[in-house]
mmCIF file of C-alpha atoms in Angstrom:
data_model
loop_
_atom_site.group_PDB
_atom_site.id
_atom_site.type_symbol
_atom_site.label_atom_id
_atom_site.label_comp_id
_atom_site.label_asym_id
_atom_site.label_seq_id
_atom_site.Cartn_x
_atom_site.Cartn_y
_atom_site.Cartn_z
ATOM 1 C CA MET W 1 -57.479 162.178 -91.347
ATOM 2 C CA THR W 2 -61.476 161.208 -91.959
ATOM 3 C CA LYS W 3 -62.064 157.278 -94.492
ATOM 4 C CA GLN W 4 -62.821 159.659 -97.342
ATOM 5 C CA GLN W 5 -59.788 161.275 -97.139
ATOM 6 C CA PHE W 6 -58.094 157.948 -97.139
ATOM 7 C CA LEU W 7 -59.562 157.311 -99.745
ATOM 8 C CA ALA W 8 -59.041 160.708 -102.074
ATOM 9 C CA LEU W 9 -55.549 160.530 -101.097
ATOM 10 C CA GLN W 10 -55.139 157.148 -102.576
ATOM 11 C CA SER W 11 -57.370 157.846 -105.518
ATOM 12 C CA ILE W 12 -54.377 159.869 -106.880
ATOM 13 C CA GLY W 13 -51.741 157.716 -106.256
ATOM 14 C CA PHE W 14 -50.643 159.809 -102.620
ATOM 15 C CA ASP W 15 -47.422 157.816 -101.520
ATOM 16 C CA MET W 16 -48.427 157.653 -97.569
ATOM 17 C CA SER W 17 -45.092 155.910 -96.695
ATOM 18 C CA GLN W 18 -42.581 158.873 -97.800
ATOM 19 C CA LYS W 19 -41.342 159.786 -94.656
ATOM 20 C CA ARG W 20 -40.368 163.354 -94.098
ATOM 21 C CA LYS W 21 -37.717 165.237 -95.547
ATOM 22 C CA THR W 22 -35.128 165.788 -92.987
ATOM 23 C CA TYR W 23 -32.935 168.601 -92.416
ATOM 24 C CA ASP W 24 -29.442 169.766 -92.039
ATOM 25 C CA ARG W 25 -29.708 171.739 -88.751
ATOM 26 C CA THR W 26 -26.208 172.956 -89.631
ATOM 27 C CA VAL W 27 -28.165 174.431 -93.126
ATOM 28 C CA LEU W 28 -31.079 175.375 -91.317
ATOM 29 C CA ASP W 29 -29.085 177.401 -88.449
ATOM 30 C CA LYS W 30 -26.336 179.426 -90.863
ATOM 31 C CA ASN W 31 -29.998 180.556 -92.752
ATOM 32 C CA TRP W 32 -32.030 182.364 -89.602
ATOM 33 C CA ASP W 33 -28.544 183.124 -88.725
ATOM 34 C CA LYS W 34 -28.266 185.104 -91.925
ATOM 35 C CA LYS W 35 -31.438 186.485 -91.562
ATOM 36 C CA PHE W 36 -31.275 187.447 -88.108
ATOM 37 C CA ASN W 37 -28.387 189.372 -89.460
ATOM 38 C CA GLU W 38 -30.381 190.635 -91.889
ATOM 39 C CA LEU W 39 -33.093 192.316 -89.190
ATOM 40 C CA VAL W 40 -30.489 193.587 -87.950
ATOM 41 C CA GLU W 41 -28.985 196.002 -90.360
ATOM 42 C CA PHE W 42 -32.792 196.827 -91.482
ATOM 43 C CA LYS W 43 -32.992 197.778 -87.588
ATOM 44 C CA GLN W 44 -29.442 200.511 -88.295
ATOM 45 C CA LYS W 45 -31.483 201.457 -90.837
ATOM 46 C CA HIS W 46 -34.108 202.560 -89.799
ATOM 47 C CA GLY W 47 -34.821 202.452 -87.007
ATOM 48 C CA ASN W 48 -37.137 199.558 -85.614
ATOM 49 C CA CYS W 49 -37.658 195.797 -86.725
ATOM 50 C CA ASP W 50 -40.866 196.172 -88.455
ATOM 51 C CA VAL W 51 -39.834 195.400 -91.524
ATOM 52 C CA ALA W 52 -43.056 194.611 -93.211
ATOM 53 C CA VAL W 53 -43.663 194.684 -98.111
ATOM 54 C CA ARG W 54 -45.602 197.912 -98.403
ATOM 55 C CA LYS W 55 -44.242 200.490 -100.812
ATOM 56 C CA GLY W 56 -40.947 201.957 -100.711
ATOM 57 C CA PHE W 57 -39.795 197.992 -99.110
ATOM 58 C CA GLU W 58 -40.080 195.317 -101.770
ATOM 59 C CA GLU W 59 -36.258 194.431 -101.219
ATOM 60 C CA TYR W 60 -37.326 193.267 -97.747
ATOM 61 C CA LYS W 61 -39.781 191.049 -98.612
ATOM 62 C CA GLN W 62 -38.063 188.120 -98.203
ATOM 63 C CA LEU W 63 -36.601 189.610 -94.092
ATOM 64 C CA ALA W 64 -40.423 190.753 -94.505
ATOM 65 C CA ASN W 65 -41.745 186.911 -94.686
ATOM 66 C CA TRP W 66 -39.433 184.914 -92.277
ATOM 67 C CA ALA W 67 -39.781 187.542 -89.946
ATOM 68 C CA GLY W 68 -43.293 187.051 -89.636
ATOM 69 C CA LEU W 69 -42.558 183.354 -89.564
ATOM 70 C CA GLN W 70 -40.992 184.546 -86.743
ATOM 71 C CA ARG W 71 -43.817 185.547 -84.729
ATOM 72 C CA ARG W 72 -46.287 183.229 -85.721
ATOM 73 C CA LYS W 73 -43.370 180.761 -84.465
ATOM 74 C CA PHE W 74 -43.166 182.947 -81.176
ATOM 75 C CA LYS W 75 -47.193 182.796 -81.165
ATOM 76 C CA ALA W 76 -47.693 178.941 -81.464
ATOM 77 C CA LYS W 77 -45.341 177.620 -79.298
ATOM 78 C CA GLN W 78 -46.912 180.421 -76.494
ATOM 79 C CA THR W 79 -50.636 178.833 -77.616
ATOM 80 C CA GLY W 80 -49.207 175.021 -78.130
ATOM 81 C CA ASN W 81 -50.735 175.135 -81.076
ATOM 82 C CA LYS W 82 -47.494 173.677 -84.118
ATOM 83 C CA ALA W 83 -46.742 177.245 -87.073
#
């Protein structure tokens, strides 16, 4: 962060000392398992895991977003970047 960026944040009252929110790992794992099971059901119904938001598949928007996030996390891990 540049000094100019720091001063810009400070000028609007941004709290630099606030810690990141912590998340309950068990809740995150439960949510991941739920989406994984939805993906399993999608594959059973459609024969593939190519869940995407397209005409006729609007009901799968959240699952498509989750699947995209999994792909981004995998690619980030492969390249050593953050997702």
